[in-house]
PDB file of C-alpha atoms and ligand atoms in Angstrom:
ATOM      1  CA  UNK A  27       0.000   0.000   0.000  1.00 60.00           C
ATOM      2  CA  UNK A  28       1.149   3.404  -0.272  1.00 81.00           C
ATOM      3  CA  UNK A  29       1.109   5.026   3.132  1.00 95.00           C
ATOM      4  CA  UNK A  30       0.187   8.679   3.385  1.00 96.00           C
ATOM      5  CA  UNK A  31      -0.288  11.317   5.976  1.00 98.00           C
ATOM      6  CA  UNK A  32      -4.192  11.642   6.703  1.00 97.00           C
ATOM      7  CA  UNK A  33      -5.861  15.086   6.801  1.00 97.00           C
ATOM      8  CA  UNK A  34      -7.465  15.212   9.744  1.00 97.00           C
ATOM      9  CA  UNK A  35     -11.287  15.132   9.484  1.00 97.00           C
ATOM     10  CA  UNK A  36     -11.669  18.254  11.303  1.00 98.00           C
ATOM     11  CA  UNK A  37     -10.720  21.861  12.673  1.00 98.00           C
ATOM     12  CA  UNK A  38      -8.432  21.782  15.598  1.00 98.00           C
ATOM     13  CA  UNK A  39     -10.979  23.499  17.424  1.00 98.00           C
ATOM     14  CA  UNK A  40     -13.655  21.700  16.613  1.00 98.00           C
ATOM     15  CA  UNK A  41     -13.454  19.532  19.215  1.00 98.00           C
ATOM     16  CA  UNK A  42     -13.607  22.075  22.072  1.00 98.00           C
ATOM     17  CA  UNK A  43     -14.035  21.860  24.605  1.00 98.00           C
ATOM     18  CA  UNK A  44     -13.348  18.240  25.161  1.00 98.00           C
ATOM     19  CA  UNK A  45      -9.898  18.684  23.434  1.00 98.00           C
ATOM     20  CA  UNK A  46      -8.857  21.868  22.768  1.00 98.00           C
ATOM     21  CA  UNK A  47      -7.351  22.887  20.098  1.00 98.00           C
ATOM     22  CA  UNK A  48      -3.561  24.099  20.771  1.00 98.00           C
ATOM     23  CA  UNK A  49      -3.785  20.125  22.085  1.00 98.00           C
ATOM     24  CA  UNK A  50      -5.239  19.208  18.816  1.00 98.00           C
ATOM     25  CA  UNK A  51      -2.741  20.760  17.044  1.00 98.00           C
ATOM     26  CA  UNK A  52       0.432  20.052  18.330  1.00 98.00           C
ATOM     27  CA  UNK A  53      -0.781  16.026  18.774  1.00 98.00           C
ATOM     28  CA  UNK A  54      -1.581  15.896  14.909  1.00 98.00           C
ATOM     29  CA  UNK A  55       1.496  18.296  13.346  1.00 98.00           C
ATOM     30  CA  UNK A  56       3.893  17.083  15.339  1.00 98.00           C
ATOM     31  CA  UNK A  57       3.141  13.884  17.304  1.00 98.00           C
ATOM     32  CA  UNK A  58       1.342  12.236  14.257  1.00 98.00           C
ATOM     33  CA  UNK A  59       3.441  13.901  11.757  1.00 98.00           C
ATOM     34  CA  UNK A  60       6.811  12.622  13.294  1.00 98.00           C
ATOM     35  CA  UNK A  61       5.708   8.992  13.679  1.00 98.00           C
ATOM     36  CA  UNK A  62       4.581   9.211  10.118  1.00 98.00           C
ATOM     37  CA  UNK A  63       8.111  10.684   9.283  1.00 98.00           C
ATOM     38  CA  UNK A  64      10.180   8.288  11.055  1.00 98.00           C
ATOM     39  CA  UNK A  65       7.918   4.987  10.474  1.00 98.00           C
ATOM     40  CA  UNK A  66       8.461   6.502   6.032  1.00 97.00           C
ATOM     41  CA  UNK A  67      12.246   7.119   6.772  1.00 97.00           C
ATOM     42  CA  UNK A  68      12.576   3.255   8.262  1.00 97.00           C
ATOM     43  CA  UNK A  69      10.378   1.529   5.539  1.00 97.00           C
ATOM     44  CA  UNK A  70      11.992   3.184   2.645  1.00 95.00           C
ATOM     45  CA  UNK A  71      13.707   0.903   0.215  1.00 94.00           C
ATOM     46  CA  UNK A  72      12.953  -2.429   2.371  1.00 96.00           C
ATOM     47  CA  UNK A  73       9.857  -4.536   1.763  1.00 95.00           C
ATOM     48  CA  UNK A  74       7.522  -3.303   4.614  1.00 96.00           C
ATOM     49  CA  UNK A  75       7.522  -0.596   2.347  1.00 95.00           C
ATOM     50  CA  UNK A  76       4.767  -2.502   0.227  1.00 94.00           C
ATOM     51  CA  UNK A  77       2.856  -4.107   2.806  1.00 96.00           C
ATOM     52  CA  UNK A  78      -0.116  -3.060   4.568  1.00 97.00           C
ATOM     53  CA  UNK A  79      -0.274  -2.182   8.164  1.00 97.00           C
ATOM     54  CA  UNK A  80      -1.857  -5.540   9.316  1.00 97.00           C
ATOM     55  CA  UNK A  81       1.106  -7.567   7.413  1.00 97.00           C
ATOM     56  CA  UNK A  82       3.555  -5.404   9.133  1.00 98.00           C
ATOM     57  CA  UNK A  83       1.866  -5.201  13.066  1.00 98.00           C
ATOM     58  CA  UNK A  84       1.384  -9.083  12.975  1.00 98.00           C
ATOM     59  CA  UNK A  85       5.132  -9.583  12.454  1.00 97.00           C
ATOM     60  CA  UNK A  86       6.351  -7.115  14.434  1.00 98.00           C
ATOM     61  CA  UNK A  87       7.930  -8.886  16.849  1.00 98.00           C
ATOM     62  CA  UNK A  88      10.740  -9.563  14.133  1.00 97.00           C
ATOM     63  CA  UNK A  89      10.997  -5.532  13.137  1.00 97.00           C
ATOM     64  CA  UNK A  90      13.000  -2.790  14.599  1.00 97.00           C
ATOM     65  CA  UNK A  91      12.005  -0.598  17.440  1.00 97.00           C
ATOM     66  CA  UNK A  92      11.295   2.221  14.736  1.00 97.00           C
ATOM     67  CA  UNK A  93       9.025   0.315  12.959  1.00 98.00           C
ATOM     68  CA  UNK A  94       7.171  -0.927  16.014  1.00 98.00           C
ATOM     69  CA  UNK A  95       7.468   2.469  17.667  1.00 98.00           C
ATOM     70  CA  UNK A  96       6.398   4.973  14.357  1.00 98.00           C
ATOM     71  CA  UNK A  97       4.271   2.358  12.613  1.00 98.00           C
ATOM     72  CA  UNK A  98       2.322   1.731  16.032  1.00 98.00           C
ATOM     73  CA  UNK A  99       1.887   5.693  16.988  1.00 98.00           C
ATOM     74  CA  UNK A 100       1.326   6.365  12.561  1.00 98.00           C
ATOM     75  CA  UNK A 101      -1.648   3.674  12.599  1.00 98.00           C
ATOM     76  CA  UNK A 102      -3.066   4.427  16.041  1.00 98.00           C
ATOM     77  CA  UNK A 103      -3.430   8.057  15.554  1.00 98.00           C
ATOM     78  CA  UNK A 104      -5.434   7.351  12.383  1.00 98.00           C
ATOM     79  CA  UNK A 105      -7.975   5.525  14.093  1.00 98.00           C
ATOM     80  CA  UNK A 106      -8.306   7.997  17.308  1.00 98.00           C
ATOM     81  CA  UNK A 107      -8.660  11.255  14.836  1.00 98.00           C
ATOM     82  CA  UNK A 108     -11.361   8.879  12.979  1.00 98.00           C
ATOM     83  CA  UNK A 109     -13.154   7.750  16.042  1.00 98.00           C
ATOM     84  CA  UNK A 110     -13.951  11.850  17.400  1.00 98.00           C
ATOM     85  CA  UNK A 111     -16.369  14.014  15.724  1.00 98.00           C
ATOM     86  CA  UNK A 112     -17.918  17.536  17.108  1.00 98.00           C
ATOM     87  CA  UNK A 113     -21.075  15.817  16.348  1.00 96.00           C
ATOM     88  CA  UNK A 114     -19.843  12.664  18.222  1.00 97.00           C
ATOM     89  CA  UNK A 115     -20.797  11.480  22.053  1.00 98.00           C
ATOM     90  CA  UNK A 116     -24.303   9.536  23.230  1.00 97.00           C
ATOM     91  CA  UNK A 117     -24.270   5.636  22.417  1.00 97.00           C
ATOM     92  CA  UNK A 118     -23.960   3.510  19.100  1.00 97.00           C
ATOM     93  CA  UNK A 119     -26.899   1.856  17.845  1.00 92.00           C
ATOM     94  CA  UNK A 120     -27.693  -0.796  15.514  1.00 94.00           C
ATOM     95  CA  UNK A 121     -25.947  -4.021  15.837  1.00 97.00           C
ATOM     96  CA  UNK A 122     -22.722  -2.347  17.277  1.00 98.00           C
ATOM     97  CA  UNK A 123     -25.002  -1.153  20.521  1.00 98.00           C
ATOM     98  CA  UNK A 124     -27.122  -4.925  20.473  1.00 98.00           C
ATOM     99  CA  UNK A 125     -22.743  -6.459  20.952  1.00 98.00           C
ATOM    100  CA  UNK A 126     -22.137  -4.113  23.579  1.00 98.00           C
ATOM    101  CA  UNK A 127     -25.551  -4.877  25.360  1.00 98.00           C
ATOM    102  CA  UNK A 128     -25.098  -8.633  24.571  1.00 98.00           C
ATOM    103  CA  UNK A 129     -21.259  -8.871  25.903  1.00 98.00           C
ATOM    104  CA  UNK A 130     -20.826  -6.219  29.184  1.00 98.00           C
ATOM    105  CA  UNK A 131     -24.313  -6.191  30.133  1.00 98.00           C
ATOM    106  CA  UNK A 132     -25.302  -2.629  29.269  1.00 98.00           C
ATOM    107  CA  UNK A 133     -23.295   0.394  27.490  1.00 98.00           C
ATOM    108  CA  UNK A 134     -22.646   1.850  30.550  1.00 98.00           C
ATOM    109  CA  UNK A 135     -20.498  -0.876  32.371  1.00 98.00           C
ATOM    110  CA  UNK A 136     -18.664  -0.772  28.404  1.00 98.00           C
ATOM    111  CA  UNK A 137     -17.670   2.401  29.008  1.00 98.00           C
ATOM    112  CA  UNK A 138     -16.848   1.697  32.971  1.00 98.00           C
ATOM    113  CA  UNK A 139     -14.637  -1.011  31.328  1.00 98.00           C
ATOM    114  CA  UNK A 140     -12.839   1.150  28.919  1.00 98.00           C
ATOM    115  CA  UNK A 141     -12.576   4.060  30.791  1.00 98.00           C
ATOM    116  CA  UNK A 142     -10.657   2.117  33.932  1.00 98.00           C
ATOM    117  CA  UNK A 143      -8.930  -0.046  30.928  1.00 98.00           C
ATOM    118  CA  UNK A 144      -7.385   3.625  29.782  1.00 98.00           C
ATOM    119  CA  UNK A 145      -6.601   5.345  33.723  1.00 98.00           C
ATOM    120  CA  UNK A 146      -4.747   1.667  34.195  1.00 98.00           C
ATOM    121  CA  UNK A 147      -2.494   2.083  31.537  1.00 97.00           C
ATOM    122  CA  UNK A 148       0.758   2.755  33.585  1.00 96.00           C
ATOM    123  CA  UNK A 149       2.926   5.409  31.557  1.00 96.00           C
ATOM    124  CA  UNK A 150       1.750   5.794  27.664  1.00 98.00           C
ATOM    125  CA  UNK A 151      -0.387   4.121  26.029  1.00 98.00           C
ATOM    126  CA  UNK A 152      -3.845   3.356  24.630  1.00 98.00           C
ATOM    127  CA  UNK A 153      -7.094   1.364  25.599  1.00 98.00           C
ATOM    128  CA  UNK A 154      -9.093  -0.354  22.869  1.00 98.00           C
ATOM    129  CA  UNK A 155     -12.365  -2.033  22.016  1.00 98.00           C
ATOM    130  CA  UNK A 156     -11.291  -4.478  19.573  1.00 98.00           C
ATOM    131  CA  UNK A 157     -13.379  -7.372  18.058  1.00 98.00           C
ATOM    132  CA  UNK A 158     -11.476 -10.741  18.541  1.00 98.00           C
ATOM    133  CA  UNK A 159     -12.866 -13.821  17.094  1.00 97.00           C
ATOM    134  CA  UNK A 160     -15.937 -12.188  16.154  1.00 97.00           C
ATOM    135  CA  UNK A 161     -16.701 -10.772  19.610  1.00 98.00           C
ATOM    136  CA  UNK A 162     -15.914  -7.267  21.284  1.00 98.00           C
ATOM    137  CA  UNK A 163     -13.299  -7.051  23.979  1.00 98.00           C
ATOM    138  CA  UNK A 164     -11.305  -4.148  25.796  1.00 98.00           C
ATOM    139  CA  UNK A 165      -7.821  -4.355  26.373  1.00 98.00           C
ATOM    140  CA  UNK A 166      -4.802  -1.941  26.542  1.00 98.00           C
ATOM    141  CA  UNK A 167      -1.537  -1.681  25.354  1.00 98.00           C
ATOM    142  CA  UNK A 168       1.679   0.287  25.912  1.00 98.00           C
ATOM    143  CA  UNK A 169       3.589   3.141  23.995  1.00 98.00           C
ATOM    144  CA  UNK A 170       2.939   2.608  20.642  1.00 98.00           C
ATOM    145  CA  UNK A 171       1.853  -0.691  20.508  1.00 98.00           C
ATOM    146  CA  UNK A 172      -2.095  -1.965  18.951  1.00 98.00           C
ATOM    147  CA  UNK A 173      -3.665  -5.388  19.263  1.00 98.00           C
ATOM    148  CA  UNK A 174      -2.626  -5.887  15.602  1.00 98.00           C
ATOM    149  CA  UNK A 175       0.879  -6.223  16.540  1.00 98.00           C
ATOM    150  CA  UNK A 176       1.947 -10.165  17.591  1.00 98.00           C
ATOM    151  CA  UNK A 177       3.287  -8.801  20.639  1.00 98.00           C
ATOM    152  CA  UNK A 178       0.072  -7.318  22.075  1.00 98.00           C
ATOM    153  CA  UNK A 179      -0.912  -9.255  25.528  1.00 96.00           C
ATOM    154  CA  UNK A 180      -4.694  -9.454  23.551  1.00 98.00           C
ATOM    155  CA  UNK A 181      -4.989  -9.459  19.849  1.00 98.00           C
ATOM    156  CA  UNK A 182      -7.550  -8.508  17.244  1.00 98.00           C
ATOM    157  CA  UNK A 183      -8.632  -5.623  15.175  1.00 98.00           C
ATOM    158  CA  UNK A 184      -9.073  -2.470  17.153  1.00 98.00           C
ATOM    159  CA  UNK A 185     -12.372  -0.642  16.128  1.00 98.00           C
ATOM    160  CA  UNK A 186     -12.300   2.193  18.771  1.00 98.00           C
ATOM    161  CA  UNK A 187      -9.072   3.588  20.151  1.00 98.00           C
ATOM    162  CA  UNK A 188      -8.229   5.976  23.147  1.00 98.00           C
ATOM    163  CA  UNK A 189      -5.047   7.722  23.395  1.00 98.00           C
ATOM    164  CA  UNK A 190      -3.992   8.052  27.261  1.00 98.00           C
ATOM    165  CA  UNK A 191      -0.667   9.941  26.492  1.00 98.00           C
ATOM    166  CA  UNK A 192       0.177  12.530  28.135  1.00 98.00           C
ATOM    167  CA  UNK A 193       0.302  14.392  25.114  1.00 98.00           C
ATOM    168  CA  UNK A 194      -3.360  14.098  24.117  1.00 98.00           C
ATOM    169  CA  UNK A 195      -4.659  15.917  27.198  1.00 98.00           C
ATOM    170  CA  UNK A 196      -1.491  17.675  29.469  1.00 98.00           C
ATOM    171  CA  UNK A 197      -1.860  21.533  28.244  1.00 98.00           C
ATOM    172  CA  UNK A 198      -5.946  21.462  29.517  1.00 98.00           C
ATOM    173  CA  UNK A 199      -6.309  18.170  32.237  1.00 98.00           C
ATOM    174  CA  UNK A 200      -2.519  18.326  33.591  1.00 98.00           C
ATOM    175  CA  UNK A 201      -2.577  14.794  35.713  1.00 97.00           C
ATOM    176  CA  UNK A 202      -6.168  14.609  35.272  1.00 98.00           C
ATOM    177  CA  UNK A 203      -6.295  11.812  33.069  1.00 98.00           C
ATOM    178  CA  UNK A 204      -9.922  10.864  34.188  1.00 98.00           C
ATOM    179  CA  UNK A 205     -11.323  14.432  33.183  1.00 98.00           C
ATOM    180  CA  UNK A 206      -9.843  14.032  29.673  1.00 98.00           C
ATOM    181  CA  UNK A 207     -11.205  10.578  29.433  1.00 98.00           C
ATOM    182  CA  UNK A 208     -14.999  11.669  30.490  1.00 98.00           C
ATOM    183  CA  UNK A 209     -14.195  14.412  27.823  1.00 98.00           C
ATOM    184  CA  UNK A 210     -13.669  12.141  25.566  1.00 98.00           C
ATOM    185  CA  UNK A 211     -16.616  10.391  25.629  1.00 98.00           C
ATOM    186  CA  UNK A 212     -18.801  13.286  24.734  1.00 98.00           C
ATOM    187  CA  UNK A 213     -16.730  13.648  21.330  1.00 98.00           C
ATOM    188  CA  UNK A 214     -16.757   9.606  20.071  1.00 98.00           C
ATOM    189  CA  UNK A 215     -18.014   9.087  16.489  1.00 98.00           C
ATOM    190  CA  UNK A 216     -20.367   6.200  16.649  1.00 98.00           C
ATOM    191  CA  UNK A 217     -20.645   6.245  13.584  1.00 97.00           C
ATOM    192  CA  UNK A 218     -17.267   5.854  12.368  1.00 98.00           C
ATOM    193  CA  UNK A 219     -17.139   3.104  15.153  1.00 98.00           C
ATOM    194  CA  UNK A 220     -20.157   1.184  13.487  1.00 98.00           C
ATOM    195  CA  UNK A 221     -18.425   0.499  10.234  1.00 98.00           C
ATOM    196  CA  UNK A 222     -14.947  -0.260  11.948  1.00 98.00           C
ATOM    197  CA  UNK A 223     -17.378  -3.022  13.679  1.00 98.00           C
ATOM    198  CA  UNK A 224     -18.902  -3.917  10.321  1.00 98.00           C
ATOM    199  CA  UNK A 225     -15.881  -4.331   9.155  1.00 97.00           C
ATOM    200  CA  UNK A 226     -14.106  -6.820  11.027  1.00 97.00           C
ATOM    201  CA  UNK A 227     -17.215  -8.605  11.676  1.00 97.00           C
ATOM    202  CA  UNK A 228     -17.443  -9.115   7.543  1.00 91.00           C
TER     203      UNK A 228
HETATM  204 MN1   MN B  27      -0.982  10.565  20.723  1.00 56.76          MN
END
């Protein structure tokens, strides 16, 4: 595949005040943008440089910390931008809502689970819901890392991602990880979250 640098979908204010924007800027320009830098600079003129991201995470065990590292925060920060909207927040429908019902009881012991899944995360990091063998699951990872990636303590494909670094909330929550995370919520894109679930349900 040919591996670009995404637009992102909206203003950087646009999702005030949840995230605000100097947050939203910084995060995309230069967080994104530098793992998307670094992860071109290490796949260029090698092999990876072909694959997709899914042939690359589920070997990455046998890549180098730049790949893991870049590809991991290039990827993940694709799917968080993707998963926000200024129209987002409330609770997914349709068969994405009738999973969550069916597998943690009600949407809001899902969102318990994910939100202490994402204040657990020691250090950096990310909390998922992924779908794993055709059923939804929440799990975290460290750094970089994604349950695509064959060294991810849970794997399958990750349909809604949360991004507990530091950098996505320091400049308006400080230590208040929590406060960023209940943000968060009101900004989620159920929609966009729906067809990541149709998706890896197919
Ligand atoms: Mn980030």
């Amino acid at each position: 595949m040919s591996f670009e640098f995404p637009e992102l979908p909206y203003a950087y204010d646009a999702l005030e005040p949840s995230i605000d924007a100097k947050t939203m800027e910084i995060h995309y320009s230069k967080h994104h943008r530098t793992y998307y830098d670094k992860f071109m600079g290490a796949v260029e003129g090698t092999d990876l440089a072909n694959k997709t991201f899914e042939e690359i995470f589920t070997g990455i065990s046998s890549q180098s910390g730049a790949v893991r590292n870049n590809g991991g925060g290039y990827y993940n920060h694709i799917l968080y931008w993707n998963c926000m909207s200024p129209n987002g927040g409330g609770a997914p429908s349709g068969a994405l809502g009738q999973a969550i019902n069916d597998t943690f009881g009600s949407f809001d012991n899902f969102k318990s689970k994910l939100t202490e899944a994402g204040i657990n995360r020691f250090g950096s990091g990310f909390a998922w819901l992924i779908v794993k063998d055709g059923k939804l699951e929440v799990t975290s990872t460290p750094n970089q890392d994604n349950p695509l990636m064959d060294v991810a303590d849970m794997r399958g494909q990750p349909i809604l991602g949360l991004d507990v670094w530091e950098h996505a909330y320091y400049l308006k929550y400080q230590n208040r990880r929590p406060d960023y995370i209940d943000a968060w919520w009101k900004v989620v894109n159920w929609s966009a979250v729906e067809q990541n679930y149709s998706k890896a349900i197919a």
